[in-house]
């Protein structure tokens, strides 16, 4: 079945690293995504990783994928107040890149 | 280049009324998607258009929901009659290609629908 789960809330101090975790159930996932939603805005694609990769780094963002455990994480280094948002994990399935399956989102709060 | 736009941004209606949501995708994007987030839960897929054709409508909740994309440009999502459980945020997304690895779906800001 298709199910993506995330913890709902994370609070970090400015300058620390944030780690947002996600688990998924469908082993046929091809791509896994992280989207960011700021207040009043749409979903912004932050990064994605192909299912045959273990890690992807993009500036302050590091994505780790453990396909055996079906676990995906997003690490934000040197977290800033502008990183405060809701972060959604999503997967797409083999055989097409159409439907995205999302988690419920993790609200990241960054405090001084 | 303009992004995906949605109208209205908010809509408050009474149970039993009709509401029509509109989405204008990024110009030139053949693929248009509708998603919905209810009560702070996960964002759920509703349907996918390729140009004016419905490619996948497996996520449409019931026959009170009707999506159209005449001419393959903008799309409308009509809810008739609306029920309380239809409240949520309706997102539209568009993409240029679906058969390319990691094809990006660009999302609009969403329409927040409240059914009283």
PDB file of C-alpha atoms in Angstrom:
ATOM      1  CA  UNK A   1       0.000   0.000   0.000  1.00  0.00           C
ATOM      2  CA  UNK A   2       0.931   3.620  -0.219  1.00  0.00           C
ATOM      3  CA  UNK A   3       1.695   5.371   3.046  1.00  0.00           C
ATOM      4  CA  UNK A   4       4.159   8.092   3.956  1.00  0.00           C
ATOM      5  CA  UNK A   5       4.638   9.097   7.574  1.00  0.00           C
ATOM      6  CA  UNK A   6       6.414  12.015   9.186  1.00  0.00           C
ATOM      7  CA  UNK A   7       6.640  13.452  12.653  1.00  0.00           C
ATOM      8  CA  UNK A   8       4.436  16.522  12.895  1.00  0.00           C
ATOM      9  CA  UNK A   9       6.630  19.037  14.654  1.00  0.00           C
ATOM     10  CA  UNK A  10      10.302  19.895  15.131  1.00  0.00           C
ATOM     11  CA  UNK A  11      11.788  22.794  17.059  1.00  0.00           C
ATOM     12  CA  UNK A  12      15.455  23.785  16.700  1.00  0.00           C
ATOM     13  CA  UNK A  13      17.698  26.622  17.730  1.00  0.00           C
ATOM     14  CA  UNK A  14      19.009  28.961  15.063  1.00  0.00           C
ATOM     15  CA  UNK A  15      22.397  27.775  13.825  1.00  0.00           C
ATOM     16  CA  UNK A  16      21.812  24.153  14.797  1.00  0.00           C
ATOM     17  CA  UNK A  17      21.168  21.346  12.337  1.00  0.00           C
ATOM     18  CA  UNK A  18      17.639  20.118  11.708  1.00  0.00           C
ATOM     19  CA  UNK A  19      16.827  16.560  10.776  1.00  0.00           C
ATOM     20  CA  UNK A  20      13.379  15.769   9.438  1.00  0.00           C
ATOM     21  CA  UNK A  21      12.503  12.114   9.067  1.00  0.00           C
ATOM     22  CA  UNK A  22      10.091  10.253   6.833  1.00  0.00           C
ATOM     23  CA  UNK A  23       9.140   6.626   6.362  1.00  0.00           C
ATOM     24  CA  UNK A  24       7.335   5.123   3.422  1.00  0.00           C
ATOM     25  CA  UNK A  25       5.863   1.721   2.770  1.00  0.00           C
ATOM     26  CA  UNK A  26       5.944   1.166  -0.981  1.00  0.00           C
ATOM     27  CA  UNK A  27       9.181  -0.466  -2.084  1.00  0.00           C
ATOM     28  CA  UNK A  28       8.442   0.370  -5.719  1.00  0.00           C
ATOM     29  CA  UNK A  29       9.007   4.075  -5.116  1.00  0.00           C
ATOM     30  CA  UNK A  30      11.265   5.528  -7.760  1.00  0.00           C
ATOM     31  CA  UNK A  31      11.784   9.086  -6.605  1.00  0.00           C
ATOM     32  CA  UNK A  32      11.489  10.631  -3.185  1.00  0.00           C
ATOM     33  CA  UNK A  33      10.997  14.337  -2.733  1.00  0.00           C
ATOM     34  CA  UNK A  34      11.157  17.040  -0.133  1.00  0.00           C
ATOM     35  CA  UNK A  35       8.819  20.003  -0.557  1.00  0.00           C
ATOM     36  CA  UNK A  36       8.719  23.147   1.576  1.00  0.00           C
ATOM     37  CA  UNK A  37       5.625  25.213   2.246  1.00  0.00           C
ATOM     38  CA  UNK A  38       5.991  28.665   3.693  1.00  0.00           C
ATOM     39  CA  UNK A  39       2.923  30.457   5.100  1.00  0.00           C
ATOM     40  CA  UNK A  40       0.531  31.541   2.356  1.00  0.00           C
ATOM     41  CA  UNK A  41       2.669  30.006  -0.372  1.00  0.00           C
ATOM     42  CA  UNK A  42       2.524  26.902  -2.508  1.00  0.00           C
ATOM     43  CA  UNK A  43       4.743  23.872  -2.253  1.00  0.00           C
ATOM     44  CA  UNK A  44       8.314  24.498  -3.309  1.00  0.00           C
ATOM     45  CA  UNK A  45      10.411  21.549  -4.420  1.00  0.00           C
ATOM     46  CA  UNK A  46      13.583  21.549  -2.333  1.00  0.00           C
ATOM     47  CA  UNK A  47      15.288  18.436  -3.572  1.00  0.00           C
ATOM     48  CA  UNK A  48      14.686  14.888  -4.713  1.00  0.00           C
ATOM     49  CA  UNK A  49      16.586  11.635  -4.718  1.00  0.00           C
ATOM     50  CA  UNK A  50      16.398   8.640  -6.996  1.00  0.00           C
ATOM     51  CA  UNK A  51      15.719   5.376  -5.212  1.00  0.00           C
ATOM     52  CA  UNK A  52      19.060   3.827  -6.175  1.00  0.00           C
ATOM     53  CA  UNK A  53      20.989   6.576  -4.399  1.00  0.00           C
ATOM     54  CA  UNK A  54      21.938   6.688  -0.731  1.00  0.00           C
ATOM     55  CA  UNK A  55      22.711  10.349  -0.338  1.00  0.00           C
ATOM     56  CA  UNK A  56      22.360  13.653  -2.091  1.00  0.00           C
ATOM     57  CA  UNK A  57      23.821  16.951  -0.957  1.00  0.00           C
ATOM     58  CA  UNK A  58      22.827  20.392  -2.124  1.00  0.00           C
ATOM     59  CA  UNK A  59      24.392  23.292  -0.237  1.00  0.00           C
ATOM     60  CA  UNK A  60      22.899  23.218   3.279  1.00  0.00           C
ATOM     61  CA  UNK A  61      20.609  20.302   2.457  1.00  0.00           C
ATOM     62  CA  UNK A  62      21.555  16.639   2.789  1.00  0.00           C
ATOM     63  CA  UNK A  63      19.135  13.867   1.882  1.00  0.00           C
ATOM     64  CA  UNK A  64      19.769  10.361   3.173  1.00  0.00           C
ATOM     65  CA  UNK A  65      17.876   7.346   1.863  1.00  0.00           C
ATOM     66  CA  UNK A  66      17.863   3.943   3.538  1.00  0.00           C
ATOM     67  CA  UNK A  67      15.943   1.853   1.058  1.00  0.00           C
ATOM     68  CA  UNK A  68      16.122  -1.291   3.186  1.00  0.00           C
ATOM     69  CA  UNK A  69      14.342   0.444   6.055  1.00  0.00           C
ATOM     70  CA  UNK A  70      12.291   2.683   3.732  1.00  0.00           C
ATOM     71  CA  UNK A  71      13.529   5.721   5.610  1.00  0.00           C
ATOM     72  CA  UNK A  72      14.250   9.144   4.175  1.00  0.00           C
ATOM     73  CA  UNK A  73      15.694  12.107   6.014  1.00  0.00           C
ATOM     74  CA  UNK A  74      16.385  15.745   5.273  1.00  0.00           C
ATOM     75  CA  UNK A  75      19.167  17.475   7.151  1.00  0.00           C
ATOM     76  CA  UNK A  76      19.361  21.245   7.098  1.00  0.00           C
ATOM     77  CA  UNK A  77      22.720  22.565   8.260  1.00  0.00           C
ATOM     78  CA  UNK A  78      23.001  25.915  10.038  1.00  0.00           C
ATOM     79  CA  UNK A  79      19.236  26.285  10.311  1.00  0.00           C
ATOM     80  CA  UNK A  80      17.989  29.856   9.887  1.00  0.00           C
ATOM     81  CA  UNK A  81      14.711  31.532  10.830  1.00  0.00           C
ATOM     82  CA  UNK A  82      13.851  31.603   7.123  1.00  0.00           C
ATOM     83  CA  UNK A  83      13.815  27.815   7.179  1.00  0.00           C
ATOM     84  CA  UNK A  84      10.709  27.864   9.378  1.00  0.00           C
ATOM     85  CA  UNK A  85       8.038  26.159   7.281  1.00  0.00           C
ATOM     86  CA  UNK A  86       6.211  22.888   6.779  1.00  0.00           C
ATOM     87  CA  UNK A  87       8.297  20.213   5.084  1.00  0.00           C
ATOM     88  CA  UNK A  88       6.558  17.481   3.126  1.00  0.00           C
ATOM     89  CA  UNK A  89       8.055  14.172   2.147  1.00  0.00           C
ATOM     90  CA  UNK A  90       6.627  12.617  -1.040  1.00  0.00           C
ATOM     91  CA  UNK A  91       7.188   9.592  -3.224  1.00  0.00           C
ATOM     92  CA  UNK A  92       6.377   8.683  -6.785  1.00  0.00           C
ATOM     93  CA  UNK A  93       5.889   5.197  -8.076  1.00  0.00           C
ATOM     94  CA  UNK A  94       7.495   3.017 -10.674  1.00  0.00           C
ATOM     95  CA  UNK A  95       5.772   3.031 -14.047  1.00  0.00           C
ATOM     96  CA  UNK A  96       5.091   6.716 -14.126  1.00  0.00           C
ATOM     97  CA  UNK A  97       6.065   9.955 -12.570  1.00  0.00           C
ATOM     98  CA  UNK A  98       2.609  11.330 -12.152  1.00  0.00           C
ATOM     99  CA  UNK A  99       0.958  10.865  -8.810  1.00  0.00           C
ATOM    100  CA  UNK A 100       2.852  12.045  -5.742  1.00  0.00           C
ATOM    101  CA  UNK A 101       2.139  10.413  -2.392  1.00  0.00           C
ATOM    102  CA  UNK A 102       2.704  12.884   0.435  1.00  0.00           C
ATOM    103  CA  UNK A 103       3.183  12.669   4.148  1.00  0.00           C
ATOM    104  CA  UNK A 104       1.287  14.936   6.523  1.00  0.00           C
ATOM    105  CA  UNK A 105       4.169  17.397   6.770  1.00  0.00           C
ATOM    106  CA  UNK A 106       6.596  18.358   9.532  1.00  0.00           C
ATOM    107  CA  UNK A 107       6.331  21.863  10.907  1.00  0.00           C
ATOM    108  CA  UNK A 108       9.825  23.204  11.583  1.00  0.00           C
ATOM    109  CA  UNK A 109      10.069  26.039  14.086  1.00  0.00           C
ATOM    110  CA  UNK A 110      13.412  27.830  14.376  1.00  0.00           C
ATOM    111  CA  UNK A 111      13.946  29.914  17.496  1.00  0.00           C
ATOM    112  CA  UNK A 112      16.799  32.257  18.500  1.00  0.00           C
TER     113      UNK A 112
ATOM    114  CA  UNK B   1       7.431  33.531 -16.175  1.00  0.00           C
ATOM    115  CA  UNK B   2       4.311  33.344 -14.032  1.00  0.00           C
ATOM    116  CA  UNK B   3       3.923  30.381 -11.736  1.00  0.00           C
ATOM    117  CA  UNK B   4       0.844  28.280 -11.127  1.00  0.00           C
ATOM    118  CA  UNK B   5      -2.030  30.483 -10.018  1.00  0.00           C
ATOM    119  CA  UNK B   6      -5.219  29.513  -8.267  1.00  0.00           C
ATOM    120  CA  UNK B   7      -8.466  31.354  -7.664  1.00  0.00           C
ATOM    121  CA  UNK B   8      -9.930  32.085  -5.242  1.00  0.00           C
ATOM    122  CA  UNK B   9      -7.391  31.984  -2.441  1.00  0.00           C
ATOM    123  CA  UNK B  10     -10.165  31.433   0.093  1.00  0.00           C
ATOM    124  CA  UNK B  11     -13.781  30.354  -0.197  1.00  0.00           C
ATOM    125  CA  UNK B  12     -16.339  30.008   2.559  1.00  0.00           C
ATOM    126  CA  UNK B  13     -19.639  28.392   1.585  1.00  0.00           C
ATOM    127  CA  UNK B  14     -22.512  26.642   3.256  1.00  0.00           C
ATOM    128  CA  UNK B  15     -23.161  22.941   3.076  1.00  0.00           C
ATOM    129  CA  UNK B  16     -25.124  22.129  -0.057  1.00  0.00           C
ATOM    130  CA  UNK B  17     -23.807  25.029  -2.095  1.00  0.00           C
ATOM    131  CA  UNK B  18     -21.614  24.791  -5.157  1.00  0.00           C
ATOM    132  CA  UNK B  19     -18.058  26.043  -5.457  1.00  0.00           C
ATOM    133  CA  UNK B  20     -15.752  26.174  -8.457  1.00  0.00           C
ATOM    134  CA  UNK B  21     -12.020  26.401  -8.053  1.00  0.00           C
ATOM    135  CA  UNK B  22      -9.773  27.488 -10.872  1.00  0.00           C
ATOM    136  CA  UNK B  23      -6.168  26.692 -11.674  1.00  0.00           C
ATOM    137  CA  UNK B  24      -3.970  28.297 -14.312  1.00  0.00           C
ATOM    138  CA  UNK B  25      -0.871  26.185 -14.903  1.00  0.00           C
ATOM    139  CA  UNK B  26       2.467  27.425 -16.090  1.00  0.00           C
ATOM    140  CA  UNK B  27       2.215  28.259 -19.770  1.00  0.00           C
ATOM    141  CA  UNK B  28       3.214  25.336 -21.941  1.00  0.00           C
ATOM    142  CA  UNK B  29       2.780  22.703 -19.245  1.00  0.00           C
ATOM    143  CA  UNK B  30       0.680  19.863 -20.581  1.00  0.00           C
ATOM    144  CA  UNK B  31       0.347  18.141 -17.226  1.00  0.00           C
ATOM    145  CA  UNK B  32      -1.973  19.494 -14.576  1.00  0.00           C
ATOM    146  CA  UNK B  33      -2.666  17.923 -11.206  1.00  0.00           C
ATOM    147  CA  UNK B  34      -5.125  18.534  -8.387  1.00  0.00           C
ATOM    148  CA  UNK B  35      -4.332  17.629  -4.774  1.00  0.00           C
ATOM    149  CA  UNK B  36      -6.116  18.229  -1.496  1.00  0.00           C
ATOM    150  CA  UNK B  37      -4.984  18.609   2.103  1.00  0.00           C
ATOM    151  CA  UNK B  38      -7.711  18.042   4.655  1.00  0.00           C
ATOM    152  CA  UNK B  39      -7.488  19.010   8.341  1.00  0.00           C
ATOM    153  CA  UNK B  40      -3.692  19.211   8.455  1.00  0.00           C
ATOM    154  CA  UNK B  41      -3.315  15.674   7.219  1.00  0.00           C
ATOM    155  CA  UNK B  42      -1.350  14.418   4.243  1.00  0.00           C
ATOM    156  CA  UNK B  43      -1.730  15.996   0.823  1.00  0.00           C
ATOM    157  CA  UNK B  44      -3.728  13.598  -1.317  1.00  0.00           C
ATOM    158  CA  UNK B  45      -3.738  13.267  -5.075  1.00  0.00           C
ATOM    159  CA  UNK B  46      -7.072  13.866  -6.771  1.00  0.00           C
ATOM    160  CA  UNK B  47      -6.445  13.684 -10.496  1.00  0.00           C
ATOM    161  CA  UNK B  48      -4.073  14.318 -13.369  1.00  0.00           C
ATOM    162  CA  UNK B  49      -4.728  15.877 -16.772  1.00  0.00           C
ATOM    163  CA  UNK B  50      -2.557  15.549 -19.823  1.00  0.00           C
ATOM    164  CA  UNK B  51      -3.687  18.440 -21.940  1.00  0.00           C
ATOM    165  CA  UNK B  52      -7.481  18.178 -21.883  1.00  0.00           C
ATOM    166  CA  UNK B  53      -7.635  14.454 -21.118  1.00  0.00           C
ATOM    167  CA  UNK B  54      -7.969  12.906 -17.688  1.00  0.00           C
ATOM    168  CA  UNK B  55      -4.970  10.616 -17.319  1.00  0.00           C
ATOM    169  CA  UNK B  56      -5.669   9.454 -13.784  1.00  0.00           C
ATOM    170  CA  UNK B  57      -8.672  10.357 -11.663  1.00  0.00           C
ATOM    171  CA  UNK B  58      -8.238   7.617  -9.089  1.00  0.00           C
ATOM    172  CA  UNK B  59      -8.096  10.088  -6.206  1.00  0.00           C
ATOM    173  CA  UNK B  60     -11.411  11.830  -6.809  1.00  0.00           C
ATOM    174  CA  UNK B  61     -13.454  11.231  -3.654  1.00  0.00           C
ATOM    175  CA  UNK B  62     -16.906  10.859  -5.196  1.00  0.00           C
ATOM    176  CA  UNK B  63     -19.165  12.102  -7.964  1.00  0.00           C
ATOM    177  CA  UNK B  64     -19.751  15.428  -6.248  1.00  0.00           C
ATOM    178  CA  UNK B  65     -16.381  16.470  -7.634  1.00  0.00           C
ATOM    179  CA  UNK B  66     -16.034  17.381 -11.302  1.00  0.00           C
ATOM    180  CA  UNK B  67     -12.794  18.490 -12.887  1.00  0.00           C
ATOM    181  CA  UNK B  68     -12.479  19.909 -16.363  1.00  0.00           C
ATOM    182  CA  UNK B  69      -9.730  21.260 -18.540  1.00  0.00           C
ATOM    183  CA  UNK B  70     -11.368  22.387 -21.735  1.00  0.00           C
ATOM    184  CA  UNK B  71      -8.826  23.416 -24.343  1.00  0.00           C
ATOM    185  CA  UNK B  72      -5.991  22.028 -22.296  1.00  0.00           C
ATOM    186  CA  UNK B  73      -5.147  25.303 -20.585  1.00  0.00           C
ATOM    187  CA  UNK B  74      -6.722  26.222 -17.267  1.00  0.00           C
ATOM    188  CA  UNK B  75      -8.662  23.750 -15.173  1.00  0.00           C
ATOM    189  CA  UNK B  76     -11.676  23.993 -12.913  1.00  0.00           C
ATOM    190  CA  UNK B  77     -12.677  21.789 -10.017  1.00  0.00           C
ATOM    191  CA  UNK B  78     -16.341  21.988  -9.086  1.00  0.00           C
ATOM    192  CA  UNK B  79     -17.783  20.629  -5.866  1.00  0.00           C
ATOM    193  CA  UNK B  80     -21.553  20.216  -6.002  1.00  0.00           C
ATOM    194  CA  UNK B  81     -23.125  19.970  -3.490  1.00  0.00           C
ATOM    195  CA  UNK B  82     -20.402  20.724  -0.962  1.00  0.00           C
ATOM    196  CA  UNK B  83     -20.265  18.781   2.295  1.00  0.00           C
ATOM    197  CA  UNK B  84     -18.506  19.600   5.566  1.00  0.00           C
ATOM    198  CA  UNK B  85     -15.768  17.030   4.929  1.00  0.00           C
ATOM    199  CA  UNK B  86     -14.791  18.803   1.709  1.00  0.00           C
ATOM    200  CA  UNK B  87     -13.145  21.567   3.722  1.00  0.00           C
ATOM    201  CA  UNK B  88      -9.430  21.774   3.172  1.00  0.00           C
ATOM    202  CA  UNK B  89      -6.767  23.270   0.972  1.00  0.00           C
ATOM    203  CA  UNK B  90      -6.910  22.384  -2.705  1.00  0.00           C
ATOM    204  CA  UNK B  91      -3.598  22.550  -4.522  1.00  0.00           C
ATOM    205  CA  UNK B  92      -2.985  22.595  -8.214  1.00  0.00           C
ATOM    206  CA  UNK B  93       0.339  21.678  -9.807  1.00  0.00           C
ATOM    207  CA  UNK B  94       1.688  21.536 -13.323  1.00  0.00           C
ATOM    208  CA  UNK B  95       4.662  19.942 -15.007  1.00  0.00           C
ATOM    209  CA  UNK B  96       6.181  19.975 -18.424  1.00  0.00           C
ATOM    210  CA  UNK B  97       6.954  16.280 -18.721  1.00  0.00           C
ATOM    211  CA  UNK B  98       6.030  13.144 -16.883  1.00  0.00           C
ATOM    212  CA  UNK B  99       8.377  10.669 -18.512  1.00  0.00           C
ATOM    213  CA  UNK B 100      11.547  12.387 -17.512  1.00  0.00           C
ATOM    214  CA  UNK B 101      13.248  11.334 -14.373  1.00  0.00           C
ATOM    215  CA  UNK B 102      12.393  13.643 -11.523  1.00  0.00           C
ATOM    216  CA  UNK B 103      10.015  15.781 -13.563  1.00  0.00           C
ATOM    217  CA  UNK B 104       9.157  18.644 -11.271  1.00  0.00           C
ATOM    218  CA  UNK B 105       5.597  19.454 -10.333  1.00  0.00           C
ATOM    219  CA  UNK B 106       5.213  23.167  -9.659  1.00  0.00           C
ATOM    220  CA  UNK B 107       2.535  23.944  -7.138  1.00  0.00           C
ATOM    221  CA  UNK B 108       0.174  26.853  -6.790  1.00  0.00           C
ATOM    222  CA  UNK B 109      -0.550  28.557  -3.442  1.00  0.00           C
ATOM    223  CA  UNK B 110      -3.756  26.584  -2.967  1.00  0.00           C
ATOM    224  CA  UNK B 111      -7.395  27.466  -2.381  1.00  0.00           C
ATOM    225  CA  UNK B 112      -8.587  27.168   1.189  1.00  0.00           C
ATOM    226  CA  UNK B 113     -12.169  25.920   1.138  1.00  0.00           C
ATOM    227  CA  UNK B 114     -14.324  26.093   4.245  1.00  0.00           C
ATOM    228  CA  UNK B 115     -17.733  24.453   4.207  1.00  0.00           C
ATOM    229  CA  UNK B 116     -19.998  25.527   7.072  1.00  0.00           C
TER     230      UNK B 116
END
